[in-house]
Coordinates of N, CA and C in Angstrom, one line a residue:
M1076 N 10.6 64.1 -24.8 CA 10.2 62.9 -25.5 C 9.5 63.2 -26.8
E1077 N 9.9 62.7 -27.9 CA 9.2 62.9 -29.1 C 8.1 61.8 -29.2
L1078 N 6.8 62.3 -29.3 CA 5.7 61.3 -29.4 C 5.5 60.9 -30.8
Q1079 N 6.2 59.8 -31.2 CA 6.1 59.3 -32.6 C 6.5 57.9 -32.6
D1080 N 5.7 57.1 -33.3 CA 6.1 55.7 -33.5 C 7.3 55.6 -34.3
T1081 N 8.2 54.6 -34.0 CA 9.5 54.5 -34.7 C 9.7 53.1 -35.2
P1082 N 10.2 52.9 -36.4 CA 10.5 51.6 -37.0 C 11.5 50.9 -36.2
E1083 N 11.3 49.6 -36.0 CA 12.3 48.7 -35.4 C 12.0 47.3 -35.7
E1084 N 13.0 46.5 -35.9 CA 12.8 45.1 -36.3 C 13.7 44.2 -35.5
W1085 N 13.1 43.3 -34.6 CA 13.9 42.4 -33.9 C 14.2 41.2 -34.7
R1086 N 15.3 40.5 -34.4 CA 15.8 39.4 -35.2 C 14.8 38.2 -35.2
V1087 N 14.6 37.6 -36.4 CA 13.8 36.5 -36.5 C 14.7 35.2 -36.7
A1088 N 14.6 34.3 -35.8 CA 15.5 33.1 -35.9 C 14.9 32.1 -36.9
G1089 N 13.7 32.1 -37.2 CA 13.1 31.2 -38.1 C 11.6 31.6 -38.4
T1090 N 11.2 31.2 -39.6 CA 9.8 31.6 -40.0 C 9.2 30.5 -40.9
T1091 N 7.9 30.3 -40.7 CA 7.1 29.4 -41.6 C 5.8 30.0 -42.0
T1092 N 5.2 29.5 -43.0 CA 3.9 30.0 -43.5 C 2.9 28.9 -43.4
P1093 N 2.2 28.6 -42.3 CA 1.3 27.5 -42.2 C 0.0 27.6 -43.0
F1094 N -0.3 28.8 -43.5 CA -1.5 29.0 -44.3 C -1.3 30.1 -45.3
Q1095 N -1.6 29.8 -46.6 CA -1.5 30.7 -47.7 C -2.9 30.8 -48.3
G1096 N -3.5 32.0 -48.2 CA -4.8 32.2 -48.8 C -4.7 33.0 -50.1
K1097 N -5.9 33.4 -50.7 CA -5.9 34.1 -51.9 C -5.3 35.5 -51.8
K1098 N -5.6 36.2 -50.7 CA -5.1 37.6 -50.6 C -4.2 37.7 -49.4
T1099 N -4.4 36.9 -48.4 CA -3.6 37.0 -47.1 C -3.0 35.6 -46.8
S1100 N -2.1 35.6 -45.8 CA -1.5 34.4 -45.3 C -1.3 34.5 -43.8
V1101 N -0.9 33.4 -43.2 CA -0.6 33.4 -41.8 C 0.9 33.0 -41.7
R1102 N 1.7 33.8 -40.9 CA 3.1 33.5 -40.8 C 3.4 33.3 -39.3
T1103 N 4.3 32.4 -39.1 CA 4.8 32.1 -37.7 C 6.3 32.4 -37.7
D1104 N 6.7 33.4 -36.8 CA 8.0 33.8 -36.7 C 8.5 33.5 -35.3
D1105 N 9.8 33.0 -35.2 CA 10.5 32.8 -33.9 C 11.3 34.1 -33.7
V1106 N 10.8 35.0 -32.8 CA 11.4 36.3 -32.6 C 12.3 36.3 -31.4
V1107 N 13.5 36.8 -31.6 CA 14.5 36.9 -30.5 C 14.2 38.1 -29.6
M1108 N 13.9 37.9 -28.4 CA 13.6 38.9 -27.4 C 14.8 39.7 -27.0
P1109 N 14.7 40.8 -26.3 CA 15.9 41.6 -25.9 C 16.8 40.8 -24.9
D1110 N 16.2 39.9 -24.1 CA 17.0 39.1 -23.2 C 17.6 37.9 -23.8
G1111 N 17.4 37.7 -25.1 CA 17.9 36.5 -25.8 C 17.0 35.3 -25.9
T1112 N 15.9 35.3 -25.2 CA 15.0 34.2 -25.4 C 14.2 34.4 -26.7
V1113 N 13.6 33.3 -27.1 CA 12.9 33.2 -28.4 C 11.4 33.0 -28.1
A1114 N 10.6 33.9 -28.7 CA 9.1 33.7 -28.6 C 8.5 33.6 -29.9
R1115 N 7.5 32.7 -30.0 CA 6.8 32.4 -31.3 C 5.6 33.4 -31.5
R1116 N 5.5 34.0 -32.6 CA 4.5 34.9 -32.9 C 3.8 34.5 -34.2
D1117 N 2.5 34.4 -34.1 CA 1.6 34.1 -35.3 C 0.9 35.3 -35.7
Y1118 N 0.9 35.6 -37.0 CA 0.1 36.8 -37.4 C -0.3 36.7 -38.9
Q1119 N -1.3 37.5 -39.2 CA -1.8 37.5 -40.6 C -0.9 38.5 -41.4
V1120 N -0.5 38.0 -42.6 CA 0.3 38.9 -43.5 C -0.7 39.5 -44.5
H1121 N -0.8 40.8 -44.6 CA -1.9 41.5 -45.3 C -1.3 42.5 -46.3
P1122 N -1.9 42.6 -47.5 CA -1.3 43.5 -48.5 C -1.5 45.0 -48.1
G1123 N -2.4 45.3 -47.2 CA -2.7 46.7 -46.9 C -4.0 47.1 -47.5
S1124 N -4.6 48.2 -46.9 CA -6.0 48.6 -47.4 C -6.1 50.1 -47.4
V1125 N -7.1 50.6 -48.1 CA -7.5 52.0 -48.1 C -8.9 52.1 -47.7
A1126 N -9.3 53.2 -47.1 CA -10.7 53.5 -46.8 C -11.0 55.0 -47.1
V1127 N -12.2 55.3 -47.4 CA -12.6 56.6 -47.9 C -13.8 57.2 -47.0
L1128 N -13.5 58.2 -46.3 CA -14.6 59.0 -45.6 C -15.0 60.0 -46.6
A1129 N -16.1 59.8 -47.3 CA -16.6 60.7 -48.4 C -17.7 61.6 -47.8
L1130 N -17.4 62.9 -47.8 CA -18.2 63.9 -47.1 C -18.9 64.7 -48.2
D1131 N -20.2 64.8 -48.1 CA -20.9 65.6 -49.1 C -21.2 67.0 -48.7
E1132 N -21.9 67.8 -49.5 CA -22.0 69.2 -49.3 C -23.0 69.5 -48.1
Q1133 N -23.7 68.5 -47.7 CA -24.7 68.6 -46.6 C -24.1 68.0 -45.3
D1134 N -22.8 67.9 -45.3 CA -22.0 67.3 -44.1 C -22.5 65.9 -43.7
R1135 N -22.7 65.1 -44.7 CA -23.1 63.7 -44.5 C -22.0 62.8 -45.0
V1136 N -21.8 61.7 -44.4 CA -20.8 60.7 -44.8 C -21.5 59.6 -45.5
L1137 N -20.9 59.2 -46.6 CA -21.4 58.1 -47.4 C -21.1 56.8 -46.7
L1138 N -22.1 56.0 -46.4 CA -21.9 54.7 -45.7 C -22.4 53.5 -46.5
L1139 N -21.9 52.3 -46.2 CA -22.4 51.1 -46.7 C -22.6 50.2 -45.5
K1140 N -23.7 49.3 -45.6 CA -23.9 48.3 -44.6 C -23.7 47.0 -45.2
Q1141 N -22.8 46.2 -44.6 CA -22.3 45.0 -45.2 C -22.2 43.9 -44.2
Y1142 N -22.6 42.6 -44.6 CA -22.4 41.5 -43.7 C -21.0 41.1 -43.6
R1143 N -20.5 40.9 -42.3 CA -19.1 40.5 -42.0 C -19.2 39.2 -41.2
H1144 N -18.9 38.1 -41.9 CA -19.1 36.8 -41.3 C -18.3 36.5 -40.0
P1145 N -17.0 36.9 -40.0 CA -16.3 36.6 -38.7 C -16.9 37.1 -37.5
V1146 N -17.6 38.3 -37.5 CA -18.2 38.9 -36.3 C -19.7 38.7 -36.3
R1147 N -20.2 38.0 -37.3 CA -21.7 37.7 -37.4 C -22.5 39.0 -37.2
H1148 N -22.2 40.0 -38.0 CA -22.9 41.3 -37.9 C -23.0 41.9 -39.3
K1149 N -24.0 42.7 -39.5 CA -24.0 43.6 -40.6 C -23.5 45.0 -40.0
L1150 N -22.4 45.5 -40.6 CA -21.8 46.7 -40.1 C -21.9 47.9 -41.0
W1151 N -22.2 49.0 -40.4 CA -22.1 50.2 -41.2 C -20.6 50.6 -41.4
E1152 N -20.2 50.8 -42.6 CA -18.8 51.0 -42.9 C -18.6 52.2 -43.9
I1153 N -17.4 52.7 -44.1 CA -17.1 53.6 -45.2 C -16.5 52.7 -46.3
P1154 N -16.5 53.2 -47.6 CA -16.0 52.4 -48.6 C -14.5 52.1 -48.4
A1155 N -14.1 50.8 -48.6 CA -12.7 50.4 -48.3 C -12.4 49.2 -49.2
G1156 N -11.1 48.9 -49.3 CA -10.7 47.8 -50.1 C -9.2 47.5 -50.0
L1157 N -8.8 46.4 -50.5 CA -7.4 46.0 -50.5 C -6.5 46.8 -51.5
L1158 N -5.2 46.9 -51.2 CA -4.3 47.3 -52.2 C -4.0 46.1 -53.1
D1159 N -4.5 46.1 -54.3 CA -4.5 44.9 -55.1 C -3.1 44.5 -55.7
V1160 N -2.3 45.5 -55.9 CA -1.0 45.3 -56.5 C 0.1 45.9 -55.6
P1161 N 1.2 45.1 -55.4 CA 2.3 45.7 -54.6 C 2.8 47.0 -55.2
G1162 N 2.9 48.0 -54.3 CA 3.4 49.3 -54.8 C 2.3 50.2 -55.4
E1163 N 1.1 49.7 -55.3 CA 0.0 50.5 -55.9 C -0.2 51.8 -55.1
N1164 N -0.5 52.9 -55.9 CA -0.7 54.2 -55.3 C -2.0 54.1 -54.5
P1165 N -2.0 54.4 -53.2 CA -3.2 54.2 -52.4 C -4.3 55.2 -52.8
L1166 N -4.0 56.3 -53.3 CA -5.0 57.3 -53.8 C -5.8 56.6 -54.9
H1167 N -5.1 56.0 -55.8 CA -5.8 55.4 -57.0 C -6.7 54.2 -56.5
A1168 N -6.2 53.5 -55.5 CA -7.0 52.4 -54.9 C -8.2 52.9 -54.3
A1169 N -8.1 54.0 -53.5 CA -9.2 54.7 -52.8 C -10.3 55.2 -53.8
Q1170 N -9.8 55.8 -54.9 CA -10.7 56.3 -55.9 C -11.5 55.1 -56.6
R1171 N -10.8 54.0 -56.8 CA -11.4 52.8 -57.4 C -12.5 52.3 -56.4
E1172 N -12.2 52.2 -55.1 CA -13.1 51.6 -54.2 C -14.4 52.5 -54.1
L1173 N -14.2 53.8 -54.1 CA -15.3 54.7 -54.0 C -16.2 54.6 -55.2
Y1174 N -15.6 54.4 -56.4 CA -16.4 54.2 -57.6 C -17.1 52.8 -57.6
E1175 N -16.4 51.8 -57.2 CA -16.9 50.4 -57.3 C -18.0 50.2 -56.3
E1176 N -17.9 50.7 -55.1 CA -18.8 50.4 -54.0 C -20.0 51.4 -53.9
A1177 N -19.7 52.7 -54.4 CA -20.8 53.7 -54.3 C -21.1 54.4 -55.6
H1178 N -20.4 54.1 -56.7 CA -20.5 54.8 -58.0 C -20.5 56.3 -57.8
V1179 N -19.4 56.7 -57.0 CA -19.2 58.2 -56.7 C -17.8 58.5 -57.0
K1180 N -17.6 59.8 -57.4 CA -16.2 60.3 -57.6 C -16.1 61.5 -56.7
A1181 N -14.8 62.0 -56.5 CA -14.6 63.1 -55.6 C -13.4 63.9 -56.2
E1182 N -13.5 65.2 -56.1 CA -12.5 66.1 -56.6 C -11.4 66.5 -55.6
N1183 N -11.8 66.5 -54.3 CA -10.9 67.0 -53.3 C -10.5 65.8 -52.4
W1184 N -9.2 65.5 -52.3 CA -8.7 64.3 -51.5 C -7.7 64.8 -50.6
R1185 N -7.7 64.3 -49.3 CA -6.7 64.5 -48.3 C -6.5 63.2 -47.6
V1186 N -5.3 63.0 -47.0 CA -5.1 61.9 -46.0 C -5.7 62.3 -44.7
L1187 N -6.6 61.5 -44.2 CA -7.2 61.7 -42.9 C -6.3 61.2 -41.8
T1188 N -6.0 59.9 -41.9 CA -5.1 59.3 -40.9 C -4.6 57.9 -41.5
D1189 N -3.5 57.4 -40.9 CA -3.0 56.1 -41.2 C -3.0 55.3 -39.9
V1190 N -3.4 54.0 -40.0 CA -3.5 53.2 -38.8 C -3.0 51.7 -39.1
Y1191 N -2.6 51.0 -38.1 CA -2.4 49.6 -38.1 C -3.7 49.1 -37.4
T1192 N -4.4 48.2 -38.1 CA -5.7 47.8 -37.5 C -5.6 47.0 -36.2
S1193 N -4.7 46.0 -36.2 CA -4.5 45.2 -35.0 C -3.1 44.7 -35.0
P1194 N -2.1 45.5 -34.6 CA -0.7 45.2 -34.7 C -0.2 44.0 -33.9
G1195 N -1.0 43.5 -33.0 CA -0.6 42.3 -32.3 C -0.9 41.1 -33.0
G1196 N -1.8 41.2 -34.1 CA -2.2 40.0 -34.8 C -2.1 40.0 -36.3
T1197 N -1.8 41.2 -36.9 CA -1.7 41.3 -38.3 C -0.8 42.5 -38.7
D1198 N -0.2 42.5 -39.8 CA 0.6 43.6 -40.3 C -0.2 44.6 -41.2
E1199 N -1.5 44.4 -41.2 CA -2.4 45.2 -42.0 C -2.2 46.7 -41.7
A1200 N -2.0 47.5 -42.7 CA -1.9 49.0 -42.5 C -3.0 49.6 -43.4
V1201 N -3.7 50.6 -42.9 CA -4.8 51.2 -43.6 C -4.6 52.7 -43.7
R1202 N -4.7 53.2 -44.9 CA -4.7 54.7 -45.1 C -6.2 55.1 -45.3
I1203 N -6.6 56.0 -44.4 CA -8.0 56.6 -44.5 C -8.0 57.9 -45.2
F1204 N -8.7 58.1 -46.3 CA -8.7 59.4 -47.0 C -10.0 60.1 -46.6
L1205 N -9.9 61.4 -46.7 CA -11.1 62.3 -46.7 C -11.4 62.7 -48.1
A1206 N -12.5 62.4 -48.6 CA -12.9 62.8 -50.0 C -14.1 63.8 -50.0
R1207 N -14.0 64.9 -50.7 CA -15.0 65.9 -50.7 C -15.3 66.4 -52.2
D1208 N -16.3 67.2 -52.3 CA -16.7 67.6 -53.7 C -17.2 66.4 -54.4
L1209 N -18.2 65.7 -53.9 CA -18.6 64.5 -54.5 C -19.6 64.7 -55.7
A1210 N -19.6 63.7 -56.6 CA -20.5 63.7 -57.7 C -20.7 62.2 -58.1
E1211 N -21.9 62.0 -58.8 CA -22.1 60.7 -59.3 C -21.1 60.4 -60.4
A1212 N -20.6 59.1 -60.4 CA -19.6 58.7 -61.4 C -20.3 58.5 -62.7
E1213 N -19.6 58.6 -63.8 CA -20.1 58.3 -65.1 C -20.0 56.8 -65.4
G1214 N -20.8 56.4 -66.4 CA -20.7 55.1 -66.9 C -21.5 54.1 -66.1
E1215 N -21.4 52.8 -66.4 CA -22.1 51.7 -65.8 C -21.7 51.5 -64.4
R1216 N -22.6 51.1 -63.5 CA -22.3 50.7 -62.2 C -21.4 49.5 -62.2
Y1217 N -20.5 49.4 -61.2 CA -19.7 48.2 -61.1 C -20.5 47.0 -60.6
E1218 N -20.3 45.9 -61.2 CA -21.1 44.7 -60.9 C -20.6 44.1 -59.6
V1219 N -21.4 43.9 -58.6 CA -21.0 43.4 -57.3 C -21.5 41.9 -57.1
S1220 N -20.9 41.2 -56.2 CA -21.3 39.8 -55.9 C -21.0 39.5 -54.4
D1221 N -21.4 38.3 -54.0 CA -21.3 37.8 -52.7 C -21.9 38.8 -51.6
E1222 N -21.1 39.1 -50.6 CA -21.7 40.0 -49.5 C -22.0 41.4 -50.1
E1223 N -21.2 41.9 -51.1 CA -21.4 43.2 -51.6 C -22.8 43.3 -52.3
A1224 N -23.3 42.2 -52.8 CA -24.6 42.2 -53.5 C -25.7 42.6 -52.6
D1225 N -25.5 42.5 -51.3 CA -26.6 42.7 -50.3 C -26.3 44.1 -49.6
M1226 N -25.4 44.9 -50.1 CA -25.1 46.1 -49.4 C -26.2 47.1 -49.4
E1227 N -26.3 47.9 -48.3 CA -27.2 49.1 -48.3 C -26.3 50.3 -48.3
L1228 N -26.8 51.4 -48.9 CA -26.1 52.7 -49.0 C -26.9 53.7 -48.2
A1229 N -26.2 54.6 -47.6 CA -26.8 55.7 -46.9 C -25.9 56.9 -46.8
R1230 N -26.4 58.1 -46.5 CA -25.6 59.3 -46.2 C -26.1 59.8 -44.9
V1231 N -25.2 59.8 -43.9 CA -25.5 60.1 -42.5 C -24.8 61.3 -42.0
P1232 N -25.4 62.3 -41.3 CA -24.7 63.5 -40.8 C -23.6 63.1 -39.9
V1233 N -22.5 63.9 -39.9 CA -21.3 63.6 -39.1 C -21.7 63.5 -37.6
G1234 N -22.5 64.5 -37.1 CA -22.8 64.5 -35.7 C -23.5 63.2 -35.3
E1235 N -24.3 62.7 -36.1 CA -25.0 61.4 -35.8 C -24.1 60.3 -35.7
L1236 N -23.1 60.3 -36.6 CA -22.1 59.2 -36.5 C -21.2 59.3 -35.3
V1237 N -20.8 60.5 -34.9 CA -20.0 60.6 -33.7 C -20.8 60.1 -32.5
R1238 N -22.0 60.5 -32.4 CA -22.9 60.0 -31.3 C -22.9 58.5 -31.3
G1239 N -23.1 57.9 -32.5 CA -23.2 56.4 -32.6 C -21.9 55.7 -32.2
V1240 N -20.8 56.3 -32.6 CA -19.5 55.7 -32.2 C -19.4 55.7 -30.7
L1241 N -19.6 56.9 -30.1 CA -19.4 57.0 -28.6 C -20.4 56.2 -27.8
A1242 N -21.6 55.9 -28.5 CA -22.6 55.1 -27.8 C -22.4 53.6 -28.0
G1243 N -21.4 53.2 -28.7 CA -21.1 51.8 -28.9 C -22.0 51.2 -29.9
E1244 N -22.6 51.9 -30.8 CA -23.6 51.4 -31.8 C -22.9 51.2 -33.1
L1245 N -21.8 51.7 -33.4 CA -21.0 51.6 -34.6 C -19.6 51.0 -34.3
H1246 N -19.2 50.0 -35.0 CA -18.0 49.2 -34.6 C -16.9 49.1 -35.7
N1247 N -17.2 49.3 -36.9 CA -16.2 49.2 -37.9 C -15.0 50.1 -37.7
S1248 N -13.8 49.5 -37.7 CA -12.7 50.3 -37.2 C -12.4 51.5 -38.1
C1249 N -12.5 51.4 -39.5 CA -12.2 52.5 -40.4 C -13.3 53.6 -40.2
L1250 N -14.5 53.2 -40.0 CA -15.6 54.2 -39.7 C -15.3 54.9 -38.4
V1251 N -15.0 54.2 -37.4 CA -14.8 54.8 -36.1 C -13.6 55.7 -36.1
V1252 N -12.5 55.3 -36.6 CA -11.3 56.1 -36.6 C -11.5 57.3 -37.6
G1253 N -12.1 57.1 -38.7 CA -12.3 58.1 -39.7 C -13.2 59.2 -39.2
V1254 N -14.3 58.9 -38.6 CA -15.2 59.9 -38.1 C -14.6 60.7 -36.9
L1255 N -14.0 60.0 -36.0 CA -13.4 60.7 -34.9 C -12.2 61.6 -35.3
A1256 N -11.4 61.1 -36.3 CA -10.3 61.9 -36.9 C -10.8 63.1 -37.5
L1257 N -12.0 63.0 -38.3 CA -12.6 64.2 -38.9 C -13.0 65.2 -37.8
A1258 N -13.6 64.7 -36.8 CA -14.1 65.6 -35.7 C -12.9 66.3 -35.0
A1259 N -11.8 65.5 -34.8 CA -10.6 66.1 -34.2 C -9.9 67.1 -35.1
A1260 N -9.9 66.8 -36.4 CA -9.3 67.8 -37.4 C -10.0 69.1 -37.4
R1261 N -11.4 69.0 -37.3 CA -12.2 70.2 -37.3 C -12.0 71.0 -36.1
A1262 N -11.8 70.3 -34.9 CA -11.6 71.0 -33.7 C -10.2 71.5 -33.5
G1263 N -9.3 71.1 -34.3 CA -7.9 71.5 -34.3 C -7.5 72.5 -35.3
D1264 N -6.6 72.1 -36.2 CA -6.1 73.1 -37.2 C -7.0 73.2 -38.5
G1265 N -8.1 72.4 -38.6 CA -9.0 72.5 -39.7 C -8.6 71.5 -40.8
L1266 N -9.5 71.3 -41.7 CA -9.3 70.3 -42.7 C -8.3 70.7 -43.8
S1267 N -8.0 71.9 -43.9 CA -7.0 72.4 -44.8 C -5.6 72.0 -44.4
A1268 N -5.4 71.7 -43.1 CA -4.1 71.3 -42.5 C -3.9 69.8 -42.7
L1269 N -4.9 69.0 -43.2 CA -4.6 67.6 -43.4 C -3.6 67.4 -44.5
R1270 N -2.9 66.3 -44.4 CA -1.8 66.0 -45.3 C -2.4 65.8 -46.8
P1271 N -1.6 66.2 -47.8 CA -2.0 65.9 -49.2 C -2.2 64.5 -49.4
A1272 N -3.0 64.2 -50.5 CA -3.4 62.8 -50.8 C -2.2 62.0 -51.3
D1273 N -1.2 62.6 -51.8 CA 0.0 61.8 -52.2 C 1.1 61.8 -51.2
T1274 N 0.8 62.1 -50.0 CA 1.9 62.0 -48.9 C 2.5 60.6 -48.8
P1275 N 3.8 60.5 -48.8 CA 4.4 59.1 -48.6 C 3.8 58.3 -47.5
W1276 N 3.8 57.0 -47.6 CA 3.3 56.1 -46.6 C 4.3 55.0 -46.4
P1277 N 5.1 55.2 -45.3 CA 6.2 54.2 -45.1 C 5.7 52.8 -44.9
A1278 N 4.5 52.6 -44.3 CA 4.0 51.3 -44.1 C 3.7 50.5 -45.4
R1279 N 3.4 51.3 -46.5 CA 3.1 50.7 -47.8 C 3.7 51.6 -48.8
P1280 N 5.0 51.6 -49.1 CA 5.6 52.5 -50.1 C 4.9 52.3 -51.4
F1281 N 4.8 53.4 -52.1 CA 4.1 53.3 -53.4 C 4.8 54.2 -54.5
T1282 N 4.5 53.9 -55.7 CA 5.0 54.8 -56.8 C 3.9 55.7 -57.3
T1283 N 4.3 56.8 -57.8 CA 3.3 57.8 -58.3 C 2.8 57.4 -59.6

């Protein structure tokens, strides 16, 4: 058995969009099951996201603490954001988010992992990058607003983050997946074996 997710698309007998927001929407599909019955499935249609696990020379990860209203928490997170333009190169989007949220640039980029955040309820796909060789970005800081205006910044050792994840103290999905993927990569073939930053991404195809 080959342990790999495989593309497949069941027939949709009908579809509606009961909600259309600024960046995302909700779609209702009538999906034909293998036995011929039809089941209704509601899900969020999402443009896709990128996230950046930025690792400095002291083995610390750059974190942001931000209020997330749906869960009524301030969460420690890694820099992340939407793919603003269809077909946008995810590396360019990740570099933009690292600059805008932390005013940091990185010279060394790798793909850490790709995930579907909640495939039973949304088609959101996230590519998580590992960024190293960090430096302060040039120029003016990006002007933030709303929840981002209240963000805290910190750099936290990897070991402390792994402990916090396993203790149930850290909950942001990109942070949890990114930190554990980093630990797994180090315990396995090493960071040099991670995929190049421009690796194709079937979930969100992009142009170079």
